[in-house]
XYZ file of C-alpha atoms in Angstrom:
633
model
C -34.150 12.547 -27.834
C -35.061 11.954 -24.197
C -32.146 14.111 -23.066
C -33.245 16.938 -25.337
C -36.771 16.872 -23.881
C -35.400 16.834 -20.335
C -33.064 19.741 -21.115
C -35.972 21.645 -22.604
C -37.939 21.169 -19.383
C -34.940 22.352 -17.363
C -34.481 25.490 -19.459
C -38.183 26.298 -19.201
C -37.828 26.464 -15.428
C -39.513 23.269 -14.275
C -38.760 22.448 -10.650
C -38.866 18.936 -9.201
C -38.929 17.715 -5.587
C -36.512 15.489 -3.727
C -37.593 12.880 -1.202
C -37.811 13.905 2.461
C -36.515 17.149 3.914
C -37.646 19.418 6.734
C -38.398 23.095 7.395
C -36.543 24.061 10.573
C -36.365 27.500 12.144
C -34.051 29.521 9.901
C -32.396 31.834 12.463
C -30.867 33.898 9.634
C -30.477 37.223 11.457
C -27.255 38.340 9.767
C -28.369 38.398 6.126
C -28.652 42.196 6.092
C -25.301 42.865 7.823
C -22.403 43.629 5.423
C -19.293 41.484 5.477
C -16.540 43.086 7.509
C -12.789 42.602 7.599
C -11.398 41.449 10.933
C -8.057 42.766 12.229
C -4.958 40.662 11.679
C -4.564 37.844 14.215
C -1.358 37.617 16.228
C -0.740 34.178 14.741
C -2.343 31.527 12.569
C -2.022 27.732 12.574
C -2.521 26.077 9.194
C -3.102 22.260 9.098
C -0.913 20.705 6.378
C -1.854 17.004 6.098
C -4.652 17.730 3.646
C -2.205 19.700 1.498
C 0.539 17.098 1.231
C -0.664 13.713 -0.006
C 1.634 10.972 -1.263
C 4.960 12.521 -2.224
C 4.002 16.016 -1.006
C 6.344 18.080 1.143
C 6.583 21.234 3.241
C 8.820 23.794 1.505
C 9.360 26.187 4.442
C 11.210 25.875 7.743
C 11.015 27.377 11.210
C 12.468 30.885 11.128
C 11.518 31.613 7.509
C 9.803 34.889 6.659
C 6.660 34.537 4.556
C 4.159 36.832 2.852
C 0.414 36.596 2.324
C -0.270 34.120 -0.467
C 3.173 32.493 -0.432
C 3.054 28.704 -1.025
C 3.973 26.602 2.017
C 3.625 23.090 0.568
C 4.016 21.158 -2.669
C 1.059 18.743 -2.851
C 1.322 15.116 -3.920
C -1.311 13.345 -5.997
C -4.130 14.902 -8.011
C -6.601 15.367 -5.149
C -4.570 17.887 -3.122
C -3.758 21.562 -3.516
C -0.917 23.691 -2.125
C -1.315 25.542 1.175
C -0.670 29.305 1.238
C 0.254 31.682 4.046
C -2.738 33.759 5.191
C -0.668 36.435 6.986
C 2.865 37.767 6.665
C 5.400 37.091 9.358
C 7.756 34.436 10.700
C 7.202 30.696 10.896
C 7.607 29.881 14.581
C 6.587 26.214 14.648
C 5.833 23.187 12.499
C 4.298 20.854 15.043
C 1.132 19.107 16.206
C -1.850 21.324 16.941
C -5.505 20.645 17.728
C -7.708 20.768 14.610
C -11.391 21.100 13.752
C -12.672 17.661 14.701
C -15.183 16.546 17.364
C -12.512 14.396 19.017
C -10.007 17.230 19.337
C -7.493 15.315 17.225
C -3.974 16.634 16.648
C -2.420 17.288 13.267
C 0.770 18.843 11.947
C 0.294 22.607 11.544
C 2.465 25.469 10.329
C 2.255 28.306 12.852
C 2.993 31.823 11.577
C 3.507 34.770 13.918
C 2.267 38.014 12.382
C 4.639 40.895 11.775
C 1.706 43.326 11.441
C 2.728 44.404 7.934
C 0.434 42.131 5.923
C 2.908 42.066 3.027
C 1.403 40.380 -0.025
C 3.119 37.849 -2.241
C 3.100 39.429 -5.722
C -0.150 38.377 -7.487
C 0.079 36.972 -11.010
C -3.187 37.478 -12.913
C -3.761 35.223 -15.918
C -4.270 37.968 -18.479
C -5.065 35.741 -21.448
C -7.497 33.458 -19.576
C -10.246 34.046 -22.155
C -8.110 32.303 -24.793
C -6.405 29.754 -22.512
C -7.226 26.085 -22.790
C -8.901 24.032 -20.066
C -5.670 22.442 -18.798
C -4.056 25.846 -18.200
C -7.074 27.114 -16.281
C -7.364 23.927 -14.220
C -3.683 24.133 -13.304
C -4.118 27.734 -12.175
C -7.168 26.824 -10.049
C -5.275 23.992 -8.383
C -2.015 25.897 -7.854
C -3.896 28.714 -6.128
C -5.467 26.377 -3.559
C -9.128 26.542 -4.601
C -11.327 23.945 -2.880
C -15.044 23.531 -2.265
C -16.068 26.219 0.251
C -19.595 24.931 0.788
C -18.367 22.518 3.458
C -17.230 19.410 1.555
C -13.870 21.002 0.657
C -13.456 18.858 -2.484
C -10.633 19.809 -4.833
C -12.250 22.088 -7.422
C -9.840 21.494 -10.304
C -10.189 17.718 -9.885
C -13.996 17.975 -9.907
C -14.044 20.166 -13.031
C -11.401 18.049 -14.783
C -13.194 14.746 -14.122
C -16.327 16.020 -15.871
C -14.467 16.576 -19.178
C -11.971 13.715 -18.919
C -11.826 11.403 -21.920
C -14.932 11.679 -24.075
C -17.101 13.095 -21.314
C -18.983 16.358 -21.735
C -20.529 18.597 -19.106
C -24.207 19.131 -19.822
C -25.209 21.315 -16.888
C -23.219 23.517 -14.501
C -25.108 24.460 -11.320
C -23.980 27.274 -9.027
C -25.213 26.459 -5.528
C -26.524 29.548 -3.742
C -29.153 27.773 -1.647
C -27.340 27.988 1.702
C -30.021 25.899 3.404
C -28.153 25.508 6.731
C -29.862 27.534 9.468
C -27.967 30.539 10.873
C -25.455 30.704 7.973
C -25.768 33.751 5.681
C -22.213 34.152 4.348
C -23.170 33.015 0.818
C -26.204 35.304 0.870
C -24.067 38.344 1.714
C -21.407 37.360 -0.820
C -24.021 37.194 -3.604
C -25.339 40.608 -2.565
C -21.911 42.265 -2.432
C -19.855 40.403 -5.073
C -22.406 39.333 -7.683
C -20.295 40.597 -10.599
C -17.208 38.722 -9.355
C -19.269 35.531 -9.044
C -20.471 35.909 -12.620
C -16.846 36.426 -13.729
C -15.962 33.151 -12.023
C -18.841 31.502 -13.910
C -17.295 32.718 -17.168
C -13.974 31.083 -16.277
C -15.666 27.756 -15.476
C -17.743 27.969 -18.678
C -14.466 28.321 -20.544
C -13.345 25.009 -18.988
C -16.579 22.983 -19.166
C -18.407 24.459 -22.134
C -21.744 23.317 -20.630
C -25.080 23.299 -22.401
C -26.708 25.211 -19.535
C -25.576 27.215 -16.486
C -28.052 27.523 -13.619
C -27.658 29.611 -10.453
C -29.930 28.070 -7.803
C -31.030 30.293 -4.893
C -33.672 29.674 -2.239
C -36.605 32.079 -2.212
C -35.729 33.438 1.264
C -32.792 35.440 -0.175
C -34.570 38.172 -2.075
C -31.692 40.680 -2.140
C -29.228 38.055 -3.386
C -31.639 36.939 -6.107
C -31.982 40.520 -7.381
C -28.201 41.148 -7.330
C -27.389 37.906 -9.178
C -30.086 38.453 -11.796
C -28.759 41.946 -12.512
C -25.173 40.642 -12.865
C -25.845 37.354 -14.681
C -27.942 38.604 -17.591
C -27.288 36.102 -20.416
C -24.418 34.270 -18.713
C -26.607 32.026 -16.568
C -30.177 31.161 -15.659
C -31.223 32.151 -12.134
C -33.518 29.518 -10.653
C -35.462 30.431 -7.486
C -36.200 27.348 -5.347
C -38.580 26.818 -2.427
C -36.913 26.860 0.964
C -36.448 23.321 2.201
C -33.629 21.727 4.169
C -31.321 20.147 2.851
C -31.889 21.454 -0.702
C -28.275 22.654 -0.781
C -26.875 19.092 -0.827
C -25.510 18.405 -4.321
C -27.709 15.395 -5.181
C -30.826 17.028 -3.778
C -30.113 20.219 -5.697
C -29.609 18.272 -8.936
C -32.945 16.525 -8.358
C -34.748 19.838 -7.797
C -33.212 21.605 -10.809
C -32.982 18.781 -13.362
C -35.231 15.988 -12.141
C -32.272 13.575 -12.347
C -31.297 11.349 -9.419
C -27.553 10.624 -9.204
C -26.673 7.230 -7.658
C -24.572 7.427 -4.520
C -22.079 5.114 -6.178
C -21.288 7.802 -8.787
C -19.807 11.297 -8.617
C -22.090 14.005 -9.915
C -19.358 15.251 -12.242
C -19.082 11.769 -13.773
C -22.719 12.057 -14.854
C -22.279 15.286 -16.816
C -23.484 17.611 -14.040
C -21.147 19.812 -11.975
C -22.219 21.651 -8.811
C -20.077 24.353 -7.167
C -20.783 26.678 -4.263
C -21.017 30.437 -4.990
C -17.995 31.204 -2.805
C -15.986 28.536 -4.632
C -16.870 30.238 -7.928
C -15.754 33.542 -6.411
C -12.435 31.950 -5.382
C -11.976 30.683 -8.978
C -12.355 34.251 -10.225
C -9.765 35.520 -7.752
C -7.283 32.762 -8.650
C -7.542 33.090 -12.440
C -8.413 36.717 -13.142
C -6.865 38.449 -10.093
C -4.014 36.019 -9.394
C -4.881 35.839 -5.662
C -4.650 32.461 -3.892
C -7.262 31.306 -1.387
C -6.136 32.646 2.001
C -9.412 33.800 3.578
C -13.130 33.125 3.426
C -16.429 34.567 4.657
C -17.840 33.101 7.870
C -21.121 33.786 9.662
C -20.628 34.449 13.378
C -23.884 34.412 15.325
C -25.552 33.382 18.577
C -27.082 34.951 21.627
C -23.886 34.363 23.598
C -22.286 37.152 21.536
C -22.726 40.880 22.016
C -22.346 41.349 18.257
C -22.925 39.184 15.200
C -22.522 39.260 11.435
C -20.362 37.998 8.568
C -16.621 38.508 8.292
C -13.639 37.826 6.082
C -11.505 35.544 8.248
C -7.903 34.591 7.549
C -7.492 30.842 7.337
C -5.753 29.478 10.413
C -7.146 32.110 12.791
C -8.224 30.579 16.080
C -11.940 30.357 16.852
C -11.273 32.112 20.140
C -9.755 35.116 18.293
C -12.744 35.344 15.930
C -15.336 35.126 18.710
C -13.595 37.814 20.748
C -14.027 40.230 17.829
C -17.798 39.731 18.293
C -17.818 40.201 22.069
C -17.752 36.596 23.235
C -17.062 35.815 26.878
C -16.010 32.243 27.442
C -17.917 30.312 30.079
C -17.901 26.571 30.919
C -21.584 26.200 30.057
C -21.259 27.854 26.638
C -21.371 25.773 23.504
C -19.621 26.746 20.247
C -20.741 24.935 17.087
C -18.378 24.759 14.128
C -20.315 24.757 10.822
C -23.966 25.306 11.722
C -26.533 23.632 13.981
C -27.326 20.717 11.608
C -24.127 19.834 9.774
C -21.700 21.201 12.348
C -20.286 19.843 15.605
C -19.493 21.202 19.053
C -15.904 22.315 19.453
C -13.874 20.688 22.270
C -11.430 23.630 22.349
C -11.501 27.235 21.118
C -7.868 27.256 19.957
C -8.954 25.248 16.898
C -8.071 27.084 13.650
C -10.629 28.161 11.053
C -10.380 26.102 7.855
C -11.821 26.326 4.346
C -14.783 24.144 5.345
C -15.959 26.536 8.073
C -19.125 28.368 7.003
C -20.452 29.332 10.419
C -19.518 29.758 14.095
C -22.624 29.509 16.262
C -22.793 30.161 20.009
C -26.442 29.351 20.792
C -28.456 29.940 23.890
C -30.928 27.362 25.196
C -33.685 29.285 23.433
C -31.959 29.048 20.051
C -30.862 25.440 20.516
C -32.831 23.679 23.272
C -31.165 20.819 25.147
C -31.479 17.444 23.497
C -33.604 16.094 26.330
C -33.636 12.612 27.780
C -33.003 9.868 25.281
C -35.658 7.181 25.244
C -36.156 3.889 23.435
C -37.018 3.902 19.761
C -40.723 3.206 19.111
C -40.296 2.532 15.367
C -42.567 5.417 14.462
C -40.841 5.838 11.095
C -40.580 9.654 11.153
C -36.852 9.512 10.549
C -37.348 7.368 7.451
C -39.967 9.773 6.038
C -37.629 12.797 6.163
C -34.362 11.099 5.103
C -33.302 12.597 1.716
C -31.197 9.506 1.002
C -34.230 7.218 1.433
C -32.593 5.260 4.234
C -34.169 3.728 7.353
C -32.297 5.499 10.156
C -33.916 3.652 13.082
C -32.796 0.299 11.655
C -29.267 1.542 10.980
C -29.122 2.901 14.518
C -30.189 -0.435 16.049
C -27.636 -2.381 14.009
C -24.908 0.138 14.798
C -25.575 -0.003 18.543
C -25.542 -3.818 18.327
C -22.106 -3.685 16.699
C -23.280 -5.415 13.519
C -21.162 -3.275 11.189
C -21.648 -5.481 8.143
C -25.442 -5.230 8.235
C -25.203 -1.516 8.988
C -23.119 -1.162 5.857
C -25.657 -3.154 3.862
C -28.379 -0.777 5.067
C -26.607 2.089 3.264
C -24.758 3.873 6.069
C -22.238 5.219 3.532
C -25.051 6.968 1.646
C -25.962 8.972 4.756
C -25.125 12.665 4.237
C -25.323 13.406 7.987
C -27.843 16.168 7.304
C -29.438 15.695 10.743
C -33.058 15.545 9.575
C -33.658 12.219 11.331
C -32.369 13.416 14.705
C -34.391 16.646 14.350
C -37.746 14.856 14.051
C -37.062 11.941 16.401
C -39.638 12.015 19.255
C -37.398 9.815 21.416
C -34.554 12.371 21.235
C -32.134 9.730 19.960
C -28.849 11.245 18.644
C -29.069 9.397 15.336
C -26.651 11.604 13.389
C -23.964 11.383 16.071
C -24.244 7.606 16.103
C -24.002 7.476 12.300
C -20.848 9.598 12.351
C -19.357 7.257 14.926
C -20.386 4.206 12.879
C -18.804 5.663 9.729
C -15.564 6.232 11.622
C -15.613 2.623 12.860
C -16.279 1.330 9.340
C -13.400 3.424 7.992
C -11.115 1.909 10.602
C -12.332 -1.610 9.783
C -11.935 -0.981 6.045
C -8.436 0.303 6.600
C -7.640 -2.753 8.724
C -9.068 -5.037 6.033
C -6.999 -3.300 3.358
C -3.870 -3.783 5.443
C -4.802 -7.447 5.979
C -5.394 -7.947 2.250
C -2.071 -6.335 1.441
C -0.343 -8.571 4.000
C -2.014 -11.667 2.520
C -0.961 -10.615 -0.953
C 2.598 -10.082 0.223
C 2.563 -13.491 1.946
C 1.187 -15.112 -1.202
C 3.950 -13.569 -3.279
C 6.448 -14.629 -0.603
C 5.251 -18.250 -0.725
C 5.327 -18.278 -4.520
C 8.869 -16.936 -4.468
C 9.932 -19.601 -1.964
C 8.382 -22.314 -4.152
C 10.242 -21.009 -7.183
C 13.493 -20.933 -5.218
C 12.843 -24.513 -3.979
C 12.269 -25.658 -7.561
C 15.522 -24.036 -8.641
C 17.407 -25.644 -5.752
C 15.907 -29.077 -6.533
C 16.864 -28.734 -10.195
C 20.419 -27.852 -9.181
C 20.517 -30.841 -6.764
C 19.317 -33.249 -9.455
C 21.904 -31.868 -11.875
C 24.645 -32.334 -9.255
C 23.519 -35.918 -8.563
C 23.579 -36.656 -12.272
C 27.130 -35.323 -12.537
C 28.245 -37.422 -9.532
C 26.679 -40.565 -11.037
C 28.480 -39.962 -14.311
C 31.781 -39.430 -12.463
C 31.330 -42.692 -10.494
C 30.521 -44.606 -13.652
C 33.623 -43.232 -15.378
C 35.800 -44.075 -12.341
C 34.448 -47.648 -12.235
C 35.245 -48.176 -15.883
C 38.789 -46.814 -15.405
C 39.360 -48.995 -12.284
C 38.418 -52.347 -13.910
C 41.711 -54.422 -14.368
C 42.662 -56.298 -17.568
C 42.492 -60.163 -17.863
C 46.262 -60.540 -17.483
C 46.218 -58.360 -14.336
C 43.374 -60.510 -12.967
C 45.366 -63.681 -13.629
C 48.485 -62.281 -11.861
C 46.462 -61.138 -8.869
C 44.740 -64.550 -8.660
C 48.075 -66.443 -8.725
C 49.549 -64.124 -6.065
C 46.485 -64.694 -3.886
C 46.795 -68.488 -4.276
C 50.532 -68.405 -3.417
C 49.832 -66.365 -0.260
C 47.163 -68.850 0.791
C 49.525 -71.819 0.199
C 52.282 -70.177 2.257
C 49.853 -69.551 5.112
C 48.711 -73.181 5.039
C 52.364 -74.400 5.108
C 53.104 -72.242 8.139
C 50.043 -73.634 9.819
C 51.159 -77.249 9.126
C 54.664 -76.536 10.531
C 53.097 -75.042 13.636
C 50.917 -78.133 14.006
C 53.941 -80.436 13.538
C 55.940 -78.519 16.120
C 52.997 -78.699 18.471
C 52.675 -82.466 17.920
C 56.441 -82.975 18.350
C 56.366 -80.872 21.510
C 53.600 -83.021 22.806
C 55.899 -86.193 22.515
C 58.907 -84.648 24.347
C 59.857 -85.376 27.964
C 59.690 -82.618 30.615
C 63.530 -82.315 30.713
C 63.709 -81.767 26.929
C 60.912 -79.194 27.077
C 62.802 -77.382 29.873
C 66.018 -77.332 27.824
C 64.246 -76.005 24.738
C 62.556 -73.316 26.830
C 65.907 -72.221 28.274
C 67.474 -72.212 24.808
C 64.654 -69.955 23.540
C 65.132 -67.622 26.476
C 68.909 -67.521 25.853
C 68.320 -66.769 22.162
C 65.955 -63.934 23.074
C 68.516 -62.520 25.506
C 71.219 -62.727 22.862
C 69.025 -60.857 20.386
C 68.342 -58.216 23.009
C 72.064 -57.844 23.746
C 72.847 -57.608 20.052
C 70.216 -54.874 19.685
C 71.672 -53.022 22.707
C 75.159 -53.396 21.286
C 74.011 -51.959 17.965
C 72.418 -48.973 19.695
C 75.597 -48.427 21.727
C 77.656 -48.695 18.552
C 75.577 -45.955 16.909
C 75.936 -43.849 20.022
C 79.712 -44.386 20.035
C 79.912 -43.465 16.360
C 77.982 -40.250 16.954
C 80.031 -39.362 20.025
C 83.286 -40.192 18.222
C 82.288 -37.993 15.309
C 81.453 -35.131 17.659
C 84.758 -35.575 19.575
C 86.690 -35.744 16.347
C 85.144 -32.509 15.177
C 85.903 -30.902 18.511
C 89.495 -32.199 18.497
C 90.012 -30.955 15.013
C 88.591 -27.629 15.994
C 90.753 -27.433 19.114
C 93.823 -28.427 17.170
C 93.119 -25.839 14.563
C 92.783 -23.141 17.188
C 95.395 -24.286 19.774
C 98.042 -26.442 18.104
C 98.028 -25.114 14.591
C 98.163 -21.649 13.315
C 95.119 -20.383 11.540
C 97.052 -20.388 8.308
C 98.021 -24.065 8.696
C 94.404 -24.967 9.499
C 93.255 -23.147 6.459
C 95.678 -25.235 4.382
C 93.859 -28.591 5.365
C 91.446 -29.480 2.653
C 87.880 -30.682 3.312
C 88.822 -34.131 1.926
C 91.578 -34.412 4.543
C 89.165 -33.489 7.321
C 86.692 -36.083 6.115
C 89.394 -38.784 5.934
C 90.566 -38.071 9.509
C 86.951 -38.286 10.787
C 86.393 -41.641 9.082
C 89.611 -42.994 10.516
C 88.566 -42.012 14.050
C 85.157 -43.632 13.568
C 86.736 -46.860 12.239
C 89.067 -47.057 15.277
C 86.143 -46.577 17.624
C 84.174 -49.335 15.859
C 87.134 -51.713 16.135
C 87.391 -51.124 19.856
C 83.700 -51.678 20.322
C 83.792 -54.926 18.340
C 86.637 -56.198 20.468
C 84.652 -55.434 23.605
C 81.622 -57.267 22.201
C 83.625 -60.381 21.349
C 85.046 -60.494 24.870
C 81.535 -60.247 26.371
C 80.261 -63.089 24.102
C 83.096 -65.415 25.068
C 82.430 -64.843 28.723
C 78.692 -65.508 28.259
C 79.295 -68.740 26.346
C 81.729 -70.030 28.955
C 79.181 -69.361 31.674
C 76.454 -71.202 29.772
C 78.701 -74.234 29.240
């Protein structure tokens, strides 16, 4: 019931207010100048990292010929879209190139050299889009590279799809035509010149979302755009004219003004049943679905007193800022400043070779009159002006103090992530403190710290899993060791049982042991007796016994020598016999006669020779013994 009453108030045209905001000098001098088409650039450099994602890949190579609208990448994940060629020509490089970032960071870019023909990749209009389902239309929007062209560059198909995912329903679809950023008028001119195309894009999105209400929100300083949109919209949408206040174009602020609902910063607007899209994004949806033309160019406001000309132009994505500014009579000087994206939300470019991207709404080259110098920074006096104008209801001076002190945790607790970097706080600060710049720096530091913490957490998780795996492996090894020890114990027990002798074997071994001990004792007694007897002998008898023992030892030695000589004689005799037999067979006998001697005969002759040699040796030994005995006597 409450929702129905709120919707009724919305449809009746009630307008709410958001907290904070400012009314800066508008500087919108180009709102009455028609959008013009710039000549083809000599080359374009298209950053690819945003169009790859996890698993994405580049599908072209150096030397390939491409046409306008030809896909260059296959994106990975659901948050990325393919990149398309913005001119026809040859790919001359896929390498690092400076990109649109305050630090002048490098990123992989595809550089295309123009062939001057501007050949177009054949468009494929979706003819039956009025009867197509939401998934088909979302796929077409994604495949044709449509992203948020209001500056955030969020993937349009993902935003639309998340609002109808599951059981969700989109209640309100808001087309953002506020364009609250000073200087920028590209959306204003687009609504004046392409109002019917924008309404056609609204029809496509209505087919996807089926919302309860469609509201086109435009600030009251764009009278011509309001008239053109009202004439084209008719019954398709409600045109809501809002008071001019910066930053009413921010999605959450716009939702608050139009619906009275405040969306928490922890939630996406599309998750709460409300979808907000920029007018140029809606125009790009129409081109992708109805015309079959991918997103290869966008309108950009080019203004500033450093230019001899100014206005709005269709600019091919990837064109260098230097090329664009030269078309408006810019002369580069060291003191000149070029702002990418507007004086509040933009940043000063470190180099003019930076390519134009989908997030570029404005190129501003201000004079000191249009953008006075920041002045000398002084200490904060805690006046609270920054807190009174902050649309996010933050306390900028406190966040700044904590950020400068390096207390990132407390800065985070103060809501630094909810800061939209609108620049209101820095605009009203009497001390000229660059609050917005410091908050951008702090956010970058926090992103780095968060990334470091994520890597640390992943490393800890991997180490935890590693330790758990090692513990499991140790348990398995211990179980195997215990099993092996159990097997060894069983084997030892079985071996012990098998090795135990029987009673009879024990008795035999005991008797043998006793016999050995008795024999040893007997030998010991004999030795003792001999020792006692030797102790009673006279010196002459001891001398005789000693000589007899020596003679017996000599005799044993001679006998051993004689035996060795006998073996030597036998071996020599056998060898000589074999040689004699061989000589006889070759010299004395004919080969035929030798062949007639049988092996038995040869063996008998050898044995006879050996026996004769042994007899001679024995005779010699007997003679030697007789002579020895006679000498001893």
